[in-house]
Tab-separated table of C-alpha atoms in Angstrom:
chain	number	residue	atom	x	y	z
Q	1	UNK	CA	-26.104	11.762	7.501
Q	2	UNK	CA	-22.984	13.900	8.150
Q	3	UNK	CA	-20.642	13.825	5.173
Q	4	UNK	CA	-17.641	15.481	3.634
Q	5	UNK	CA	-16.399	15.117	0.099
Q	6	UNK	CA	-12.896	14.396	-1.172
Q	7	UNK	CA	-11.019	14.029	-4.420
Q	8	UNK	CA	-8.347	11.401	-5.135
Q	9	UNK	CA	-5.432	12.791	-7.123
Q	10	UNK	CA	-3.616	10.801	-9.827
Q	11	UNK	CA	-0.968	9.891	-7.260
Q	12	UNK	CA	-3.616	8.482	-4.918
Q	13	UNK	CA	-3.616	11.353	-2.422
Q	14	UNK	CA	-7.006	12.182	-0.881
Q	15	UNK	CA	-7.901	15.846	-0.442
Q	16	UNK	CA	-11.033	16.440	1.625
Q	17	UNK	CA	-13.247	19.478	1.490
Q	18	UNK	CA	-13.196	21.040	4.973
Q	19	UNK	CA	-16.866	21.977	4.708
Q	20	UNK	CA	-19.172	19.383	6.238
Q	21	UNK	CA	-22.434	18.532	4.495
Q	22	UNK	CA	-25.555	16.780	5.673
Q	23	UNK	CA	-27.208	14.224	3.377
Q	24	UNK	CA	-30.914	13.742	3.969
Q	25	UNK	CA	-32.129	10.239	3.184
Q	26	UNK	CA	-35.817	11.049	2.845
Q	27	UNK	CA	-36.694	7.662	1.346
Q	28	UNK	CA	-35.980	5.862	4.611
Q	29	UNK	CA	-38.679	5.245	7.210
Q	30	UNK	CA	-38.727	7.667	10.108
Q	31	UNK	CA	-37.991	4.943	12.646
Q	32	UNK	CA	-34.586	3.392	11.997
Q	33	UNK	CA	-33.114	0.436	13.804
Q	34	UNK	CA	-29.464	0.412	14.839
Q	35	UNK	CA	-27.439	-1.536	12.275
Q	36	UNK	CA	-25.618	-4.704	13.163
Q	37	UNK	CA	-21.900	-4.250	13.917
Q	38	UNK	CA	-19.733	-4.470	10.806
Q	39	UNK	CA	-17.165	-7.264	10.713
Q	40	UNK	CA	-13.868	-5.717	9.481
Q	41	UNK	CA	-12.687	-9.114	8.275
Q	42	UNK	CA	-15.752	-9.544	6.086
Q	43	UNK	CA	-15.312	-6.052	4.657
Q	44	UNK	CA	-11.677	-6.828	3.924
Q	45	UNK	CA	-12.624	-10.005	2.050
Q	46	UNK	CA	-15.209	-8.111	-0.002
Q	47	UNK	CA	-12.672	-5.408	-0.888
Q	48	UNK	CA	-10.171	-8.088	-1.903
Q	49	UNK	CA	-12.662	-9.629	-4.310
Q	50	UNK	CA	-13.579	-6.234	-5.761
Q	51	UNK	CA	-9.967	-5.164	-6.328
Q	52	UNK	CA	-8.219	-8.423	-7.257
Q	53	UNK	CA	-8.328	-7.383	-10.928
Q	54	UNK	CA	-6.968	-3.887	-10.364
Q	55	UNK	CA	-3.448	-3.175	-9.152
Q	56	UNK	CA	-4.126	0.560	-9.161
Q	57	UNK	CA	-7.082	0.035	-6.804
Q	58	UNK	CA	-4.857	-1.912	-4.394
Q	59	UNK	CA	-2.198	0.796	-4.550
Q	60	UNK	CA	-4.748	3.521	-3.870
Q	61	UNK	CA	-6.260	1.504	-1.021
Q	62	UNK	CA	-2.921	1.302	0.794
Q	63	UNK	CA	-2.301	4.986	0.113
Q	64	UNK	CA	-5.715	5.859	1.551
Q	65	UNK	CA	-5.001	3.691	4.612
Q	66	UNK	CA	-1.786	5.641	5.171
Q	67	UNK	CA	-3.673	8.935	5.021
Q	68	UNK	CA	-6.273	7.697	7.504
Q	69	UNK	CA	-3.590	6.333	9.851
Q	70	UNK	CA	-1.634	9.583	9.761
Q	71	UNK	CA	-4.816	11.568	10.452
Q	72	UNK	CA	-5.581	9.292	13.419
Q	73	UNK	CA	-2.096	9.878	14.844
Q	74	UNK	CA	-0.739	6.397	14.082
Q	75	UNK	CA	2.359	7.578	12.215
Q	76	UNK	CA	4.112	4.223	12.499
Q	77	UNK	CA	1.282	2.448	10.673
Q	78	UNK	CA	1.104	5.268	8.136
Q	79	UNK	CA	4.761	4.951	7.149
Q	80	UNK	CA	4.434	1.168	6.844
Q	81	UNK	CA	1.345	1.543	4.635
Q	82	UNK	CA	3.235	3.993	2.430
Q	83	UNK	CA	6.113	1.530	2.132
Q	84	UNK	CA	3.619	-1.135	0.998
Q	85	UNK	CA	2.052	1.348	-1.442
Q	86	UNK	CA	5.352	2.109	-3.134
Q	87	UNK	CA	6.699	-1.431	-3.178
Q	88	UNK	CA	3.422	-2.736	-4.601
Q	89	UNK	CA	3.561	-0.143	-7.387
Q	90	UNK	CA	7.222	-0.786	-8.154
Q	91	UNK	CA	6.991	-4.588	-8.119
Q	92	UNK	CA	3.766	-4.561	-10.143
Q	93	UNK	CA	5.391	-2.288	-12.721
Q	94	UNK	CA	8.342	-4.650	-13.030
Q	95	UNK	CA	5.954	-7.605	-13.285
Q	96	UNK	CA	3.975	-5.929	-16.066
Q	97	UNK	CA	7.133	-5.111	-18.022
Q	98	UNK	CA	8.441	-8.676	-17.739
Q	99	UNK	CA	5.031	-10.061	-18.731
Q	100	UNK	CA	4.948	-7.788	-21.776
Q	101	UNK	CA	8.454	-8.922	-22.701
Q	102	UNK	CA	7.108	-12.474	-22.899
Q	103	UNK	CA	8.720	-13.867	-19.750
Q	104	UNK	CA	7.042	-16.787	-18.047
Q	105	UNK	CA	5.993	-16.319	-14.394
Q	106	UNK	CA	8.822	-18.665	-13.360
Q	107	UNK	CA	11.417	-16.713	-15.340
Q	108	UNK	CA	10.151	-13.417	-13.935
Q	109	UNK	CA	10.245	-14.798	-10.390
Q	110	UNK	CA	13.882	-15.750	-10.862
Q	111	UNK	CA	14.709	-12.229	-12.073
Q	112	UNK	CA	12.892	-10.769	-9.074
Q	113	UNK	CA	14.647	-13.117	-6.630
Q	114	UNK	CA	18.113	-12.524	-8.090
Q	115	UNK	CA	18.191	-9.065	-6.505
Q	116	UNK	CA	18.466	-8.781	-2.746
Q	117	UNK	CA	16.008	-5.943	-2.086
Q	118	UNK	CA	13.563	-3.509	-3.643
Q	119	UNK	CA	16.275	-0.839	-3.791
Q	120	UNK	CA	18.591	-3.253	-5.631
Q	121	UNK	CA	15.857	-3.974	-8.163
Q	122	UNK	CA	15.207	-0.256	-8.631
Q	123	UNK	CA	18.912	0.349	-9.262
Q	124	UNK	CA	19.213	-2.296	-11.965
Q	125	UNK	CA	15.902	-3.259	-13.587
Q	126	UNK	CA	13.917	-0.098	-14.328
Q	127	UNK	CA	15.994	2.585	-16.065
Q	128	UNK	CA	16.785	0.429	-19.097
Q	129	UNK	CA	13.098	-0.321	-19.591
Q	130	UNK	CA	11.428	2.975	-18.688
Q	131	UNK	CA	14.140	5.614	-18.950
Q	132	UNK	CA	14.382	8.508	-16.522
Q	133	UNK	CA	16.491	8.789	-13.389
Q	134	UNK	CA	16.225	5.820	-11.024
Q	135	UNK	CA	19.160	6.764	-8.812
Q	136	UNK	CA	18.485	6.093	-5.134
Q	137	UNK	CA	21.026	8.733	-4.104
Q	138	UNK	CA	20.973	12.408	-5.007
Q	139	UNK	CA	17.838	14.356	-5.858
Q	140	UNK	CA	14.677	13.060	-7.482
Q	141	UNK	CA	11.496	11.066	-6.795
Q	142	UNK	CA	13.335	7.747	-6.401
Q	143	UNK	CA	15.999	9.131	-4.063
Q	144	UNK	CA	13.341	10.835	-1.945
Q	145	UNK	CA	11.429	7.538	-1.790
Q	146	UNK	CA	14.589	5.848	-0.512
Q	147	UNK	CA	15.287	8.605	2.034
Q	148	UNK	CA	11.800	9.315	3.345
Q	149	UNK	CA	10.147	5.904	3.061
Q	150	UNK	CA	12.661	3.063	2.783
Q	151	UNK	CA	15.083	4.429	5.388
Q	152	UNK	CA	12.336	5.539	7.781
Q	153	UNK	CA	10.468	2.258	7.373
Q	154	UNK	CA	13.643	0.278	8.148
Q	155	UNK	CA	14.349	2.436	11.187
Q	156	UNK	CA	10.804	1.959	12.488
Q	157	UNK	CA	10.896	-1.817	12.033
Q	158	UNK	CA	14.326	-2.321	13.585
Q	159	UNK	CA	13.851	0.052	16.528
Q	160	UNK	CA	10.103	-0.013	17.126
Q	161	UNK	CA	10.066	3.774	17.341
Q	162	UNK	CA	7.251	6.003	16.135
Q	163	UNK	CA	8.127	8.367	13.274
Q	164	UNK	CA	7.924	12.083	13.950
Q	165	UNK	CA	5.199	14.236	12.439
Q	166	UNK	CA	7.582	15.689	9.798
Q	167	UNK	CA	8.843	12.191	8.921
Q	168	UNK	CA	5.289	10.978	8.372
Q	169	UNK	CA	4.419	14.022	6.262
Q	170	UNK	CA	7.584	13.677	4.178
Q	171	UNK	CA	6.836	9.992	3.632
Q	172	UNK	CA	3.388	10.855	2.318
Q	173	UNK	CA	4.792	13.451	-0.076
Q	174	UNK	CA	7.523	11.076	-1.269
Q	175	UNK	CA	5.022	8.292	-1.966
Q	176	UNK	CA	2.792	10.622	-3.949
Q	177	UNK	CA	5.763	11.835	-5.965
Q	178	UNK	CA	6.969	8.291	-6.691
Q	179	UNK	CA	3.549	7.114	-7.891
Q	180	UNK	CA	3.347	10.101	-10.218
Q	181	UNK	CA	6.879	9.466	-11.491
Q	182	UNK	CA	6.198	5.808	-12.308
Q	183	UNK	CA	2.925	6.643	-14.049
Q	184	UNK	CA	4.668	9.332	-16.093
Q	185	UNK	CA	7.448	6.966	-17.202
Q	186	UNK	CA	4.890	4.375	-18.301
Q	187	UNK	CA	2.919	6.932	-20.310
Q	188	UNK	CA	6.054	8.347	-21.934
Q	189	UNK	CA	7.067	4.797	-22.928
Q	190	UNK	CA	3.654	4.002	-24.399
Q	191	UNK	CA	5.058	2.804	-27.712
Q	192	UNK	CA	7.530	0.368	-26.116
Q	193	UNK	CA	5.244	-0.981	-23.366
Q	194	UNK	CA	1.602	-0.155	-24.167
Q	195	UNK	CA	0.217	-3.152	-22.256
Q	196	UNK	CA	2.102	-2.255	-19.075
Q	197	UNK	CA	0.823	1.289	-19.334
Q	198	UNK	CA	-2.739	0.061	-19.824
Q	199	UNK	CA	-2.800	-2.254	-16.791
Q	200	UNK	CA	-1.239	0.318	-14.442
Q	201	UNK	CA	-2.430	3.718	-15.685
Q	202	UNK	CA	-5.736	5.313	-16.557
Q	203	UNK	CA	-6.984	8.095	-18.836
Q	204	UNK	CA	-6.135	10.756	-16.258
Q	205	UNK	CA	-2.467	9.675	-16.381
Q	206	UNK	CA	-2.515	10.101	-20.145
Q	207	UNK	CA	-4.077	13.551	-19.820
Q	208	UNK	CA	-1.448	14.577	-17.292
Q	209	UNK	CA	1.698	13.144	-18.867
Q	210	UNK	CA	1.238	12.576	-22.614
Q	211	UNK	CA	2.229	15.313	-25.045
Q	212	UNK	CA	-0.625	17.162	-26.756
Q	213	UNK	CA	0.608	15.895	-30.115
Q	214	UNK	CA	0.446	12.232	-29.074
Q	215	UNK	CA	-2.385	12.342	-26.555
Q	216	UNK	CA	-5.106	10.956	-28.837
Q	217	UNK	CA	-2.805	8.142	-29.988
Q	218	UNK	CA	-1.919	7.247	-26.401
Q	219	UNK	CA	-5.589	7.205	-25.399
Q	220	UNK	CA	-6.342	4.877	-28.323
Q	221	UNK	CA	-3.527	2.522	-27.339
Q	222	UNK	CA	-4.667	2.600	-23.705
Q	223	UNK	CA	-8.156	1.576	-24.767
Q	224	UNK	CA	-6.853	-1.165	-27.076
Q	225	UNK	CA	-4.534	-2.697	-24.501
Q	226	UNK	CA	-6.942	-2.520	-21.562
Q	227	UNK	CA	-8.363	-5.805	-22.823
Q	228	UNK	CA	-5.129	-7.526	-21.721
Q	229	UNK	CA	-5.742	-6.744	-18.024
Q	230	UNK	CA	-7.291	-10.140	-17.238
Q	231	UNK	CA	-4.374	-11.940	-18.891
Q	232	UNK	CA	-1.881	-9.895	-16.883
Q	233	UNK	CA	-3.557	-10.471	-13.543
Q	234	UNK	CA	-3.714	-14.214	-14.158
Q	235	UNK	CA	-0.001	-14.122	-15.046
Q	236	UNK	CA	0.720	-12.029	-11.938
Q	237	UNK	CA	-1.092	-14.501	-9.661
Q	238	UNK	CA	1.139	-17.282	-11.004
Q	239	UNK	CA	4.207	-15.048	-10.658
Q	240	UNK	CA	3.402	-14.464	-6.988
Q	241	UNK	CA	3.090	-18.224	-6.450
Q	242	UNK	CA	6.458	-18.777	-8.129
Q	243	UNK	CA	8.000	-16.067	-5.951
Q	244	UNK	CA	6.640	-17.687	-2.791
Q	245	UNK	CA	8.271	-20.997	-3.722
Q	246	UNK	CA	11.639	-19.240	-4.024
Q	247	UNK	CA	11.402	-17.648	-0.572
């Protein structure tokens, strides 16, 4: 079986080894029958069931889709997948913070709906909770997300045009940078929002962003709070239902 191997970075970016490898499945019979065609809808349903308890898996799935779409030359689809990737990460982070603050799904839905757009929420609801620079203008991960993903995505939707190769590449880089930035802010705020960190970050985020002095403590808190993941995802499902009723 022809194969190539890749590594997924903390930000969700896939880097493939250019060397192709052949995998020999010597346990199979010598005469193989052609497999039945795979139903993409069925595969999608299976993936949904496997990832419904993991926001990070959903984020990485959309990021991987964007990479595959860019590689296939569908830059329009790639930019849209990157926009979904970033908005899913941002909205899920806000949801986790509100859940950890003790807000009900209905209260959190009202907070979400009170702002007109994702950029408006980013301007007003994140810096006070996570610290760091959340300015959408200027220089930084959030401003580059706005420039290379939000603006390009809006242009694509309203005009129907296909993004250029540089626009697609810049969107990919901006998404990767934003995911890393959000993960870093969550890890650095581990004392204030340990549950939010635990449901959105993993051990590799702690290794990358926690100080050496606090790293063991952050790992311990990550392990302790991981048990709250089921509670959060049940809360998030209700939050999404409340949001839909406000639309």
